[in-house]
Amino acid sequence: CVALDVQAACRDTAVTQELLKEGFHRDLLVKVELGEDAGGCAVAARTRLPPGIYVDPYELATLQQHNLTKAVLSPDVIDLEAPEYLARDVLLLLFLEPDPRCSRCFRAAVPVHARYHRPAEGTEEAVVVLESPEVLLCCCHGRLSAECWEPAEVDTPCSSDSTGSCQWHSTKHSPACEESMLRVPVGLREHSSLVCALTLLTTGLCSGLILAAACKYGHF
């Protein structure tokens, strides 16, 4: 009976995650509807970005300077030029803003970028899957129901512009209806010989033209 009462009191938090735009450069939009009122609390979504997708820390710093988004990356040093097979996961903590149209709704977006993948056989695209994020609350001046929320291991302040430690809490939530998938164009392995031959031919032709121009117009 008590278990049923607790379960009824803890309404699920719903999460929606979308990848906006097209191509290699997209926007990751996260929307959260809390199961209970969280007035005065900071709300964040923590998600693990697989190696095929990343957030540019320099772009993020610029956006945060203009107060367009707030997020924390771990690790904060990212190799922007690495291909997917040489990259590693990145942990993104995205701070959400209240949605004026809904008292329990929060949302935020951050630019994400796809990495180059290895050539594949029989397919012209690779699929990068984003799992549903974890919803976190940090209530410095409020109290959360112990039955619905539990302490989470997050070594991050309550906001992206503060340095003090904060106790975050997590709750069970209804994941996004479908996992977000980013489809990245890749080369075909069966074309590798043709691509190498054309690249070598083009390089030799361009080098010859540069050498001829240097011999004709250069002063030695």
mmCIF file of C-alpha atoms in Angstrom:
data_model
loop_
_atom_site.group_PDB
_atom_site.id
_atom_site.type_symbol
_atom_site.label_atom_id
_atom_site.label_comp_id
_atom_site.label_asym_id
_atom_site.label_seq_id
_atom_site.Cartn_x
_atom_site.Cartn_y
_atom_site.Cartn_z
ATOM 1 C CA CYS A 1 0.000 0.000 0.000
ATOM 2 C CA VAL A 2 2.798 2.417 0.943
ATOM 3 C CA ALA A 3 4.754 1.455 -2.182
ATOM 4 C CA LEU A 4 1.719 2.170 -4.338
ATOM 5 C CA ASP A 5 1.245 5.568 -2.677
ATOM 6 C CA VAL A 6 4.896 6.478 -3.278
ATOM 7 C CA GLN A 7 4.696 5.346 -6.892
ATOM 8 C CA ALA A 8 1.556 7.423 -7.418
ATOM 9 C CA ALA A 9 3.161 10.487 -5.827
ATOM 10 C CA CYS A 10 6.219 10.316 -8.088
ATOM 11 C CA ARG A 11 4.996 11.359 -11.485
ATOM 12 C CA ASP A 12 7.368 10.585 -14.329
ATOM 13 C CA THR A 13 9.437 13.321 -15.887
ATOM 14 C CA ALA A 14 9.151 13.323 -19.681
ATOM 15 C CA VAL A 15 12.118 14.035 -21.970
ATOM 16 C CA THR A 16 12.124 14.989 -25.639
ATOM 17 C CA GLN A 17 15.350 15.166 -27.637
ATOM 18 C CA GLU A 18 15.645 16.400 -31.226
ATOM 19 C CA LEU A 19 18.391 17.038 -33.762
ATOM 20 C CA LEU A 20 17.530 20.138 -35.750
ATOM 21 C CA LYS A 21 18.868 21.275 -39.160
ATOM 22 C CA GLU A 22 20.607 19.048 -41.718
ATOM 23 C CA GLY A 23 24.149 17.975 -42.549
ATOM 24 C CA PHE A 24 27.204 17.763 -40.313
ATOM 25 C CA HIS A 25 26.325 20.830 -38.224
ATOM 26 C CA ARG A 26 23.147 20.482 -36.176
ATOM 27 C CA ASP A 27 21.425 21.771 -33.043
ATOM 28 C CA LEU A 28 20.607 19.383 -30.200
ATOM 29 C CA LEU A 29 17.325 20.451 -28.586
ATOM 30 C CA VAL A 30 16.375 18.963 -25.208
ATOM 31 C CA LYS A 31 12.936 19.530 -23.660
ATOM 32 C CA VAL A 32 11.925 18.315 -20.190
ATOM 33 C CA GLU A 33 8.545 18.286 -18.459
ATOM 34 C CA LEU A 34 9.002 17.657 -14.741
ATOM 35 C CA GLY A 35 6.684 15.434 -12.760
ATOM 36 C CA GLU A 36 6.498 17.980 -9.946
ATOM 37 C CA ASP A 37 6.984 21.700 -9.436
ATOM 38 C CA ALA A 38 10.649 22.683 -9.118
ATOM 39 C CA GLY A 39 10.453 26.391 -8.423
ATOM 40 C CA GLY A 40 13.838 27.872 -7.550
ATOM 41 C CA CYS A 41 15.746 24.791 -8.718
ATOM 42 C CA ALA A 42 18.308 24.524 -11.484
ATOM 43 C CA VAL A 43 17.344 21.931 -14.098
ATOM 44 C CA ALA A 44 19.884 20.201 -16.325
ATOM 45 C CA ALA A 45 20.105 17.313 -18.765
ATOM 46 C CA ARG A 46 23.188 15.101 -18.688
ATOM 47 C CA THR A 47 23.885 13.103 -21.821
ATOM 48 C CA ARG A 48 26.827 11.138 -23.172
ATOM 49 C CA LEU A 49 27.799 12.079 -26.709
ATOM 50 C CA PRO A 50 29.276 9.111 -28.619
ATOM 51 C CA PRO A 51 32.546 9.524 -30.582
ATOM 52 C CA GLY A 52 30.661 10.305 -33.812
ATOM 53 C CA ILE A 53 29.369 13.663 -32.526
ATOM 54 C CA TYR A 54 30.879 16.491 -30.483
ATOM 55 C CA VAL A 55 30.375 20.006 -29.118
ATOM 56 C CA ASP A 56 32.962 22.627 -30.094
ATOM 57 C CA PRO A 57 34.215 24.098 -26.764
ATOM 58 C CA TYR A 58 35.307 27.349 -28.463
ATOM 59 C CA GLU A 59 31.884 27.804 -30.050
ATOM 60 C CA LEU A 60 30.256 26.963 -26.721
ATOM 61 C CA ALA A 61 32.368 29.566 -24.912
ATOM 62 C CA THR A 62 31.276 32.230 -27.413
ATOM 63 C CA LEU A 63 27.608 31.308 -27.002
ATOM 64 C CA GLN A 64 27.913 31.428 -23.226
ATOM 65 C CA GLN A 65 29.522 34.872 -23.380
ATOM 66 C CA HIS A 66 26.382 36.078 -25.177
ATOM 67 C CA ASN A 67 24.147 34.155 -22.734
ATOM 68 C CA LEU A 68 22.688 32.063 -25.570
ATOM 69 C CA THR A 69 23.294 28.690 -23.940
ATOM 70 C CA LYS A 70 24.811 27.238 -20.763
ATOM 71 C CA ALA A 71 26.612 23.910 -20.658
ATOM 72 C CA VAL A 72 29.620 22.083 -19.222
ATOM 73 C CA LEU A 73 31.734 19.559 -21.140
ATOM 74 C CA SER A 74 33.787 16.711 -19.689
ATOM 75 C CA PRO A 75 36.535 16.521 -20.745
ATOM 76 C CA ASP A 76 36.702 20.210 -21.605
ATOM 77 C CA VAL A 77 39.576 19.671 -24.072
ATOM 78 C CA ILE A 78 38.344 18.095 -27.311
ATOM 79 C CA ASP A 79 40.248 17.227 -30.495
ATOM 80 C CA LEU A 80 38.066 18.894 -33.116
ATOM 81 C CA GLU A 81 39.929 17.356 -36.062
ATOM 82 C CA ALA A 82 39.868 13.718 -34.916
ATOM 83 C CA PRO A 83 37.752 11.286 -36.973
ATOM 84 C CA GLU A 84 35.104 9.178 -35.269
ATOM 85 C CA TYR A 85 37.332 6.122 -34.881
ATOM 86 C CA LEU A 86 40.017 8.126 -33.000
ATOM 87 C CA ALA A 87 37.650 10.182 -30.813
ATOM 88 C CA ARG A 88 36.086 9.311 -27.459
ATOM 89 C CA ASP A 89 32.831 9.952 -25.638
ATOM 90 C CA VAL A 90 32.060 13.397 -24.246
ATOM 91 C CA LEU A 91 29.807 14.054 -21.257
ATOM 92 C CA LEU A 92 27.529 17.069 -21.793
ATOM 93 C CA LEU A 93 25.692 18.772 -18.936
ATOM 94 C CA LEU A 94 23.184 21.151 -20.521
ATOM 95 C CA PHE A 95 21.477 23.707 -18.258
ATOM 96 C CA LEU A 96 17.823 24.144 -19.173
ATOM 97 C CA GLU A 97 15.773 27.335 -19.151
ATOM 98 C CA PRO A 98 12.106 27.586 -18.079
ATOM 99 C CA ASP A 99 9.555 27.409 -20.862
ATOM 100 C CA PRO A 100 7.179 30.394 -20.451
ATOM 101 C CA ARG A 101 4.324 28.372 -21.966
ATOM 102 C CA CYS A 102 4.478 25.614 -19.326
ATOM 103 C CA SER A 103 5.207 25.951 -15.599
ATOM 104 C CA ARG A 104 6.920 22.554 -15.341
ATOM 105 C CA CYS A 105 8.658 22.647 -18.717
ATOM 106 C CA PHE A 106 12.306 23.452 -19.442
ATOM 107 C CA ARG A 107 14.324 23.492 -22.655
ATOM 108 C CA ALA A 108 17.732 24.290 -24.126
ATOM 109 C CA ALA A 109 19.670 23.799 -27.349
ATOM 110 C CA VAL A 110 23.367 23.459 -28.126
ATOM 111 C CA PRO A 111 25.215 23.173 -31.478
ATOM 112 C CA VAL A 112 26.674 19.734 -32.198
ATOM 113 C CA HIS A 113 28.860 18.546 -35.058
ATOM 114 C CA ALA A 114 29.332 15.161 -36.722
ATOM 115 C CA ARG A 115 32.784 13.651 -37.197
ATOM 116 C CA TYR A 116 34.102 11.966 -40.310
ATOM 117 C CA HIS A 117 33.715 8.169 -40.271
ATOM 118 C CA ARG A 118 35.612 5.342 -41.929
ATOM 119 C CA PRO A 119 34.491 4.335 -45.438
ATOM 120 C CA ALA A 120 31.903 1.568 -45.308
ATOM 121 C CA GLU A 121 30.895 -1.334 -47.531
ATOM 122 C CA GLY A 122 27.474 -1.356 -49.161
ATOM 123 C CA THR A 123 26.172 1.764 -47.431
ATOM 124 C CA GLU A 124 26.693 5.466 -47.938
ATOM 125 C CA GLU A 125 25.933 6.563 -44.372
ATOM 126 C CA ALA A 126 26.857 5.836 -40.777
ATOM 127 C CA VAL A 127 24.363 6.159 -37.922
ATOM 128 C CA VAL A 128 25.207 7.949 -34.673
ATOM 129 C CA VAL A 129 22.706 7.166 -31.893
ATOM 130 C CA LEU A 130 22.080 9.570 -29.013
ATOM 131 C CA GLU A 131 20.622 7.972 -25.904
ATOM 132 C CA SER A 132 17.969 9.744 -23.833
ATOM 133 C CA PRO A 133 19.580 12.174 -21.345
ATOM 134 C CA GLU A 134 19.445 11.989 -17.558
ATOM 135 C CA VAL A 135 17.380 14.724 -15.867
ATOM 136 C CA LEU A 136 19.046 16.467 -12.905
ATOM 137 C CA LEU A 137 17.839 19.023 -10.366
ATOM 138 C CA CYS A 138 19.856 21.226 -8.040
ATOM 139 C CA CYS A 139 17.732 22.934 -5.379
ATOM 140 C CA CYS A 140 19.827 25.234 -3.219
ATOM 141 C CA HIS A 141 16.801 26.763 -1.483
ATOM 142 C CA GLY A 142 14.160 24.093 -1.907
ATOM 143 C CA ARG A 143 13.430 20.536 -0.860
ATOM 144 C CA LEU A 144 12.728 17.585 -3.111
ATOM 145 C CA SER A 145 10.726 14.499 -2.257
ATOM 146 C CA ALA A 146 13.125 11.801 -1.067
ATOM 147 C CA GLU A 147 10.848 9.139 -2.538
ATOM 148 C CA CYS A 148 11.058 10.647 -6.021
ATOM 149 C CA TRP A 149 14.582 12.074 -6.195
ATOM 150 C CA GLU A 150 17.930 10.628 -5.187
ATOM 151 C CA PRO A 151 21.420 12.216 -4.948
ATOM 152 C CA ALA A 152 23.416 12.002 -8.178
ATOM 153 C CA GLU A 153 27.188 11.913 -8.583
ATOM 154 C CA VAL A 154 27.758 15.146 -10.500
ATOM 155 C CA ASP A 155 30.902 17.176 -9.835
ATOM 156 C CA THR A 156 29.472 20.388 -11.309
ATOM 157 C CA PRO A 157 28.128 23.644 -9.820
ATOM 158 C CA CYS A 158 24.441 24.554 -10.020
ATOM 159 C CA SER A 159 25.141 26.868 -12.952
ATOM 160 C CA SER A 160 27.777 27.230 -15.642
ATOM 161 C CA ASP A 161 28.960 30.606 -14.285
ATOM 162 C CA SER A 162 29.438 29.615 -10.619
ATOM 163 C CA THR A 163 32.249 27.740 -8.893
ATOM 164 C CA GLY A 164 30.656 26.498 -5.660
ATOM 165 C CA SER A 165 29.783 22.837 -5.277
ATOM 166 C CA CYS A 166 26.163 21.738 -5.404
ATOM 167 C CA GLN A 167 24.197 18.568 -4.701
ATOM 168 C CA TRP A 168 22.370 17.409 -7.799
ATOM 169 C CA HIS A 169 19.465 14.943 -7.709
ATOM 170 C CA SER A 170 18.136 12.617 -10.381
ATOM 171 C CA THR A 171 14.776 10.954 -10.912
ATOM 172 C CA LYS A 172 13.219 8.285 -13.041
ATOM 173 C CA HIS A 173 11.801 9.670 -16.246
ATOM 174 C CA SER A 174 10.077 8.594 -19.395
ATOM 175 C CA PRO A 175 12.765 8.512 -22.112
ATOM 176 C CA ALA A 176 12.283 10.066 -25.509
ATOM 177 C CA CYS A 177 9.859 8.110 -27.672
ATOM 178 C CA GLU A 178 12.632 7.372 -30.161
ATOM 179 C CA GLU A 179 16.401 7.547 -29.858
ATOM 180 C CA SER A 180 17.819 10.505 -31.762
ATOM 181 C CA MET A 181 19.839 9.335 -34.746
ATOM 182 C CA LEU A 182 22.298 11.351 -36.796
ATOM 183 C CA ARG A 183 22.985 9.944 -40.269
ATOM 184 C CA VAL A 184 26.471 10.839 -41.516
ATOM 185 C CA PRO A 185 27.505 10.429 -45.182
ATOM 186 C CA VAL A 186 30.531 8.128 -45.617
ATOM 187 C CA GLY A 187 32.615 6.962 -48.541
ATOM 188 C CA LEU A 188 32.332 3.513 -50.092
ATOM 189 C CA ARG A 189 35.324 1.189 -49.697
ATOM 190 C CA GLU A 190 34.844 -0.147 -53.206
ATOM 191 C CA HIS A 191 35.601 3.339 -54.524
ATOM 192 C CA SER A 192 38.933 3.613 -52.680
ATOM 193 C CA SER A 193 41.086 2.635 -55.693
ATOM 194 C CA LEU A 194 39.340 5.134 -57.952
ATOM 195 C CA VAL A 195 39.574 7.902 -55.340
ATOM 196 C CA CYS A 196 43.303 7.258 -54.791
ATOM 197 C CA ALA A 197 44.009 7.247 -58.542
ATOM 198 C CA LEU A 198 42.103 10.485 -59.151
ATOM 199 C CA THR A 199 43.728 12.146 -56.131
ATOM 200 C CA LEU A 200 47.209 11.163 -57.332
ATOM 201 C CA LEU A 201 46.451 12.339 -60.878
ATOM 202 C CA THR A 202 45.044 15.681 -59.685
ATOM 203 C CA THR A 203 47.997 16.242 -57.334
ATOM 204 C CA GLY A 204 50.502 15.512 -60.112
ATOM 205 C CA LEU A 205 48.686 17.795 -62.571
ATOM 206 C CA CYS A 206 48.456 20.700 -60.123
ATOM 207 C CA SER A 207 52.101 20.284 -59.099
ATOM 208 C CA GLY A 208 53.141 20.335 -62.765
ATOM 209 C CA LEU A 209 51.168 23.510 -63.442
ATOM 210 C CA ILE A 210 52.696 25.240 -60.404
ATOM 211 C CA LEU A 211 56.201 24.159 -61.447
ATOM 212 C CA ALA A 212 55.640 25.376 -65.030
ATOM 213 C CA ALA A 213 54.364 28.748 -63.795
ATOM 214 C CA ALA A 214 57.331 29.107 -61.438
ATOM 215 C CA CYS A 215 59.806 28.337 -64.234
ATOM 216 C CA LYS A 216 58.109 30.776 -66.638
ATOM 217 C CA TYR A 217 57.453 33.737 -64.346
ATOM 218 C CA GLY A 218 59.745 33.137 -61.403
ATOM 219 C CA HIS A 219 63.012 34.950 -60.730
ATOM 220 C CA PHE A 220 65.789 32.636 -59.598
#
